[in-house]
PDB file of C-alpha atoms in Angstrom:
ATOM      1  CA  UNK A   5      85.072  85.454 170.501  1.00 49.00           C
ATOM      2  CA  UNK A   6      81.843  84.742 170.716  1.00 60.00           C
ATOM      3  CA  UNK A   7      80.608  82.910 167.983  1.00 68.00           C
ATOM      4  CA  UNK A   8      77.263  81.314 169.732  1.00 89.00           C
ATOM      5  CA  UNK A   9      73.988  82.787 167.692  1.00 93.00           C
ATOM      6  CA  UNK A  10      71.474  84.269 169.910  1.00 95.00           C
ATOM      7  CA  UNK A  11      67.868  85.664 169.733  1.00 96.00           C
ATOM      8  CA  UNK A  12      67.711  89.392 169.452  1.00 96.00           C
ATOM      9  CA  UNK A  13      64.471  92.027 168.982  1.00 95.00           C
ATOM     10  CA  UNK A  14      63.984  94.384 166.041  1.00 96.00           C
ATOM     11  CA  UNK A  15      61.710  97.331 166.299  1.00 96.00           C
ATOM     12  CA  UNK A  16      59.419  97.676 163.088  1.00 97.00           C
ATOM     13  CA  UNK A  17      58.152 101.071 161.879  1.00 97.00           C
ATOM     14  CA  UNK A  18      54.462 101.084 162.006  1.00 96.00           C
ATOM     15  CA  UNK A  19      52.200  98.230 159.790  1.00 95.00           C
ATOM     16  CA  UNK A  20      55.367  97.232 157.990  1.00 97.00           C
ATOM     17  CA  UNK A  21      56.380  93.655 160.482  1.00 97.00           C
ATOM     18  CA  UNK A  22      56.391  91.593 156.956  1.00 96.00           C
ATOM     19  CA  UNK A  23      57.784  94.476 155.299  1.00 97.00           C
ATOM     20  CA  UNK A  24      61.363  94.355 157.920  1.00 98.00           C
ATOM     21  CA  UNK A  25      60.812  90.042 157.822  1.00 98.00           C
ATOM     22  CA  UNK A  26      61.159  89.933 154.191  1.00 98.00           C
ATOM     23  CA  UNK A  27      63.806  92.136 153.563  1.00 98.00           C
ATOM     24  CA  UNK A  28      65.902  91.131 156.208  1.00 97.00           C
ATOM     25  CA  UNK A  29      65.543  87.262 155.108  1.00 97.00           C
ATOM     26  CA  UNK A  30      66.748  88.757 151.225  1.00 97.00           C
ATOM     27  CA  UNK A  31      70.213  89.689 153.534  1.00 96.00           C
ATOM     28  CA  UNK A  32      70.245  86.534 154.412  1.00 96.00           C
ATOM     29  CA  UNK A  33      69.276  86.923 158.126  1.00 96.00           C
ATOM     30  CA  UNK A  34      67.373  84.269 160.243  1.00 96.00           C
ATOM     31  CA  UNK A  35      64.555  86.055 161.359  1.00 97.00           C
ATOM     32  CA  UNK A  36      61.197  85.044 163.303  1.00 97.00           C
ATOM     33  CA  UNK A  37      57.739  87.039 162.826  1.00 97.00           C
ATOM     34  CA  UNK A  38      54.660  85.632 165.469  1.00 94.00           C
ATOM     35  CA  UNK A  39      52.128  85.662 163.673  1.00 93.00           C
ATOM     36  CA  UNK A  40      48.142  84.790 165.763  1.00 87.00           C
ATOM     37  CA  UNK A  41      44.410  85.216 164.973  1.00 81.00           C
ATOM     38  CA  UNK A  42      42.836  88.057 165.896  1.00 76.00           C
ATOM     39  CA  UNK A  43      39.459  89.341 165.764  1.00 69.00           C
ATOM     40  CA  UNK A  44      38.633  92.766 164.370  1.00 72.00           C
ATOM     41  CA  UNK A  45      35.425  94.333 163.151  1.00 73.00           C
ATOM     42  CA  UNK A  46      34.802  95.351 160.007  1.00 79.00           C
ATOM     43  CA  UNK A  47      31.274  96.611 158.479  1.00 83.00           C
ATOM     44  CA  UNK A  48      29.529  95.251 161.117  1.00 76.00           C
ATOM     45  CA  UNK A  49      31.157  91.614 161.280  1.00 75.00           C
ATOM     46  CA  UNK A  50      33.918  89.870 163.140  1.00 70.00           C
ATOM     47  CA  UNK A  51      36.769  88.741 161.393  1.00 78.00           C
ATOM     48  CA  UNK A  52      39.295  86.449 161.813  1.00 79.00           C
ATOM     49  CA  UNK A  53      42.797  87.822 160.626  1.00 85.00           C
ATOM     50  CA  UNK A  54      46.288  86.853 161.143  1.00 90.00           C
ATOM     51  CA  UNK A  55      48.422  89.953 162.516  1.00 90.00           C
ATOM     52  CA  UNK A  56      51.839  89.729 164.247  1.00 93.00           C
ATOM     53  CA  UNK A  57      51.417  88.937 167.418  1.00 88.00           C
ATOM     54  CA  UNK A  58      53.969  91.757 168.803  1.00 90.00           C
ATOM     55  CA  UNK A  59      52.804  94.681 166.942  1.00 92.00           C
ATOM     56  CA  UNK A  60      55.589  96.776 165.570  1.00 95.00           C
ATOM     57  CA  UNK A  61      58.279  94.158 166.651  1.00 96.00           C
ATOM     58  CA  UNK A  62      60.391  90.729 165.320  1.00 96.00           C
ATOM     59  CA  UNK A  63      63.190  88.260 166.631  1.00 97.00           C
ATOM     60  CA  UNK A  64      66.500  88.181 164.525  1.00 97.00           C
ATOM     61  CA  UNK A  65      69.306  85.560 165.059  1.00 97.00           C
ATOM     62  CA  UNK A  66      72.855  87.202 165.016  1.00 95.00           C
ATOM     63  CA  UNK A  67      76.095  86.027 166.621  1.00 93.00           C
ATOM     64  CA  UNK A  68      77.175  89.199 168.487  1.00 84.00           C
ATOM     65  CA  UNK A  69      80.950  89.120 167.204  1.00 82.00           C
ATOM     66  CA  UNK A  70      80.771  87.024 163.303  1.00 86.00           C
ATOM     67  CA  UNK A  71      77.580  88.628 162.094  1.00 88.00           C
ATOM     68  CA  UNK A  72      77.598  91.766 160.117  1.00 88.00           C
ATOM     69  CA  UNK A  73      74.834  93.931 162.224  1.00 91.00           C
ATOM     70  CA  UNK A  74      75.504  97.155 159.759  1.00 91.00           C
ATOM     71  CA  UNK A  75      72.371  96.246 157.239  1.00 95.00           C
ATOM     72  CA  UNK A  76      69.715  96.140 159.264  1.00 94.00           C
ATOM     73  CA  UNK A  77      68.829  99.379 160.493  1.00 91.00           C
ATOM     74  CA  UNK A  78      68.942 100.389 157.154  1.00 95.00           C
ATOM     75  CA  UNK A  79      66.901  97.757 155.559  1.00 97.00           C
ATOM     76  CA  UNK A  80      63.138  98.200 154.671  1.00 97.00           C
ATOM     77  CA  UNK A  81      60.872  98.358 157.583  1.00 97.00           C
ATOM     78  CA  UNK A  82      63.029  98.571 160.437  1.00 97.00           C
ATOM     79  CA  UNK A  83      63.365 100.720 163.147  1.00 96.00           C
ATOM     80  CA  UNK A  84      65.670 100.222 165.342  1.00 95.00           C
ATOM     81  CA  UNK A  85      67.198  97.215 167.072  1.00 94.00           C
ATOM     82  CA  UNK A  86      65.927  97.228 170.539  1.00 93.00           C
ATOM     83  CA  UNK A  87      68.932  97.833 172.824  1.00 92.00           C
ATOM     84  CA  UNK A  88      69.087  98.551 176.425  1.00 89.00           C
ATOM     85  CA  UNK A  89      71.610 101.572 177.109  1.00 91.00           C
ATOM     86  CA  UNK A  90      74.337 100.353 174.132  1.00 90.00           C
ATOM     87  CA  UNK A  91      73.847  96.890 174.616  1.00 90.00           C
ATOM     88  CA  UNK A  92      71.423  94.893 171.704  1.00 93.00           C
ATOM     89  CA  UNK A  93      68.177  93.660 174.201  1.00 91.00           C
ATOM     90  CA  UNK A  94      68.626  89.591 174.125  1.00 92.00           C
ATOM     91  CA  UNK A  95      65.624  87.645 173.961  1.00 93.00           C
ATOM     92  CA  UNK A  96      65.981  84.181 175.660  1.00 92.00           C
ATOM     93  CA  UNK A  97      66.360  81.379 173.375  1.00 92.00           C
ATOM     94  CA  UNK A  98      63.042  79.715 175.597  1.00 91.00           C
ATOM     95  CA  UNK A  99      60.578  82.316 175.045  1.00 89.00           C
ATOM     96  CA  UNK A 100      61.982  82.064 171.089  1.00 92.00           C
ATOM     97  CA  UNK A 101      61.050  78.084 171.203  1.00 91.00           C
ATOM     98  CA  UNK A 102      57.713  78.269 173.493  1.00 86.00           C
ATOM     99  CA  UNK A 103      56.583  80.757 170.895  1.00 87.00           C
ATOM    100  CA  UNK A 104      57.359  78.084 168.269  1.00 90.00           C
ATOM    101  CA  UNK A 105      55.599  74.992 169.810  1.00 86.00           C
ATOM    102  CA  UNK A 106      52.587  77.248 169.995  1.00 82.00           C
ATOM    103  CA  UNK A 107      52.256  77.051 166.749  1.00 87.00           C
ATOM    104  CA  UNK A 108      49.444  75.530 164.898  1.00 83.00           C
ATOM    105  CA  UNK A 109      49.598  73.158 161.404  1.00 85.00           C
ATOM    106  CA  UNK A 110      49.165  76.715 159.676  1.00 87.00           C
ATOM    107  CA  UNK A 111      51.873  78.513 160.942  1.00 88.00           C
ATOM    108  CA  UNK A 112      49.902  80.632 162.639  1.00 89.00           C
ATOM    109  CA  UNK A 113      49.838  80.805 166.726  1.00 82.00           C
ATOM    110  CA  UNK A 114      46.033  80.103 167.853  1.00 70.00           C
ATOM    111  CA  UNK A 115      45.587  82.176 170.827  1.00 63.00           C
ATOM    112  CA  UNK A 116      41.737  81.635 171.730  1.00 58.00           C
ATOM    113  CA  UNK A 117      40.820  79.746 174.280  1.00 50.00           C
ATOM    114  CA  UNK A 118      38.033  78.191 173.245  1.00 51.00           C
ATOM    115  CA  UNK A 119      40.687  76.125 171.475  1.00 47.00           C
ATOM    116  CA  UNK A 120      40.511  74.502 175.118  1.00 67.00           C
ATOM    117  CA  UNK A 121      37.457  74.531 175.182  1.00 76.00           C
ATOM    118  CA  UNK A 122      33.789  74.247 173.915  1.00 75.00           C
ATOM    119  CA  UNK A 123      30.407  76.063 174.819  1.00 78.00           C
ATOM    120  CA  UNK A 124      28.419  74.265 177.056  1.00 81.00           C
ATOM    121  CA  UNK A 125      31.496  72.130 178.712  1.00 82.00           C
ATOM    122  CA  UNK A 126      32.384  72.262 182.300  1.00 86.00           C
ATOM    123  CA  UNK A 127      35.245  73.745 183.781  1.00 87.00           C
ATOM    124  CA  UNK A 128      36.432  74.968 187.089  1.00 86.00           C
ATOM    125  CA  UNK A 129      37.777  78.341 188.331  1.00 86.00           C
ATOM    126  CA  UNK A 130      41.122  77.465 189.099  1.00 82.00           C
ATOM    127  CA  UNK A 131      43.053  81.211 190.536  1.00 80.00           C
ATOM    128  CA  UNK A 132      41.852  84.663 191.511  1.00 78.00           C
ATOM    129  CA  UNK A 133      38.741  85.578 193.715  1.00 80.00           C
ATOM    130  CA  UNK A 134      36.161  83.497 192.051  1.00 81.00           C
ATOM    131  CA  UNK A 135      39.095  80.013 192.755  1.00 84.00           C
ATOM    132  CA  UNK A 136      36.944  77.006 193.477  1.00 86.00           C
ATOM    133  CA  UNK A 137      34.210  77.793 191.741  1.00 86.00           C
ATOM    134  CA  UNK A 138      32.518  75.871 188.815  1.00 87.00           C
ATOM    135  CA  UNK A 139      30.409  76.699 185.760  1.00 87.00           C
ATOM    136  CA  UNK A 140      29.721  76.652 182.242  1.00 87.00           C
ATOM    137  CA  UNK A 141      31.655  77.403 179.589  1.00 83.00           C
ATOM    138  CA  UNK A 142      30.314  79.814 177.468  1.00 82.00           C
ATOM    139  CA  UNK A 143      32.757  81.998 175.045  1.00 76.00           C
ATOM    140  CA  UNK A 144      35.878  83.893 174.393  1.00 73.00           C
ATOM    141  CA  UNK A 145      35.082  87.462 175.202  1.00 69.00           C
ATOM    142  CA  UNK A 146      38.305  89.664 174.904  1.00 62.00           C
ATOM    143  CA  UNK A 147      42.480  89.543 175.208  1.00 60.00           C
ATOM    144  CA  UNK A 148      43.110  86.508 177.409  1.00 63.00           C
ATOM    145  CA  UNK A 149      39.323  86.584 179.211  1.00 71.00           C
ATOM    146  CA  UNK A 150      36.172  84.390 178.945  1.00 77.00           C
ATOM    147  CA  UNK A 151      32.708  84.384 179.616  1.00 78.00           C
ATOM    148  CA  UNK A 152      31.456  81.452 182.237  1.00 83.00           C
ATOM    149  CA  UNK A 153      28.111  80.911 183.794  1.00 83.00           C
ATOM    150  CA  UNK A 154      28.046  80.249 187.688  1.00 85.00           C
ATOM    151  CA  UNK A 155      25.452  78.954 189.506  1.00 77.00           C
ATOM    152  CA  UNK A 156      25.826  80.967 192.876  1.00 73.00           C
ATOM    153  CA  UNK A 157      23.226  81.162 195.330  1.00 66.00           C
ATOM    154  CA  UNK A 158      20.420  79.279 193.025  1.00 67.00           C
ATOM    155  CA  UNK A 159      21.403  81.536 189.965  1.00 75.00           C
ATOM    156  CA  UNK A 160      22.552  81.644 187.175  1.00 80.00           C
ATOM    157  CA  UNK A 161      25.517  84.614 186.243  1.00 83.00           C
ATOM    158  CA  UNK A 162      27.751  85.445 183.298  1.00 84.00           C
ATOM    159  CA  UNK A 163      31.238  85.870 184.630  1.00 86.00           C
ATOM    160  CA  UNK A 164      34.363  87.054 182.869  1.00 84.00           C
ATOM    161  CA  UNK A 165      37.149  85.330 183.618  1.00 83.00           C
ATOM    162  CA  UNK A 166      41.468  85.766 182.645  1.00 79.00           C
ATOM    163  CA  UNK A 167      41.239  82.637 180.653  1.00 77.00           C
ATOM    164  CA  UNK A 168      44.792  81.809 182.873  1.00 73.00           C
ATOM    165  CA  UNK A 169      42.903  80.871 185.909  1.00 78.00           C
ATOM    166  CA  UNK A 170      40.406  77.946 184.292  1.00 82.00           C
ATOM    167  CA  UNK A 171      41.114  74.270 183.890  1.00 82.00           C
ATOM    168  CA  UNK A 172      38.353  71.413 182.665  1.00 80.00           C
ATOM    169  CA  UNK A 173      36.359  70.274 185.372  1.00 76.00           C
TER     170      UNK A 173
END
């Protein structure tokens, strides 16, 4: 009989991640809903909001044979437990720990690349088609993308690249 706890994945109803989390915690389950800062446009202004990192998903820690799994599916906000065939999808502990390590003091994961680079700082593209080029960090543009200013053949050009391909120069 396996008595080790493992993380599993819950699929929630649309926009009810927090409802599911609250109701599962009330029942005594250990759950984790990673939250992240996101930007949205509202009334022609860009505002920063806190939203679930993975829309419609949250993690639940269970013991396969000791915990009562029956109430989970009927919990308010929960759609189903994610399964592969007949087996519930096990999430590696390392993934959950990595997400928890990225949480800032406000309890939110800050995915903005500008936390590492300030506008005007020198950067180098370490991978991809433009590897080796150096430029000036301008801003974040969208999910996992940044805008940098490159000096190509004596002309300054704005280029969008993957944030993961940047390193400090």
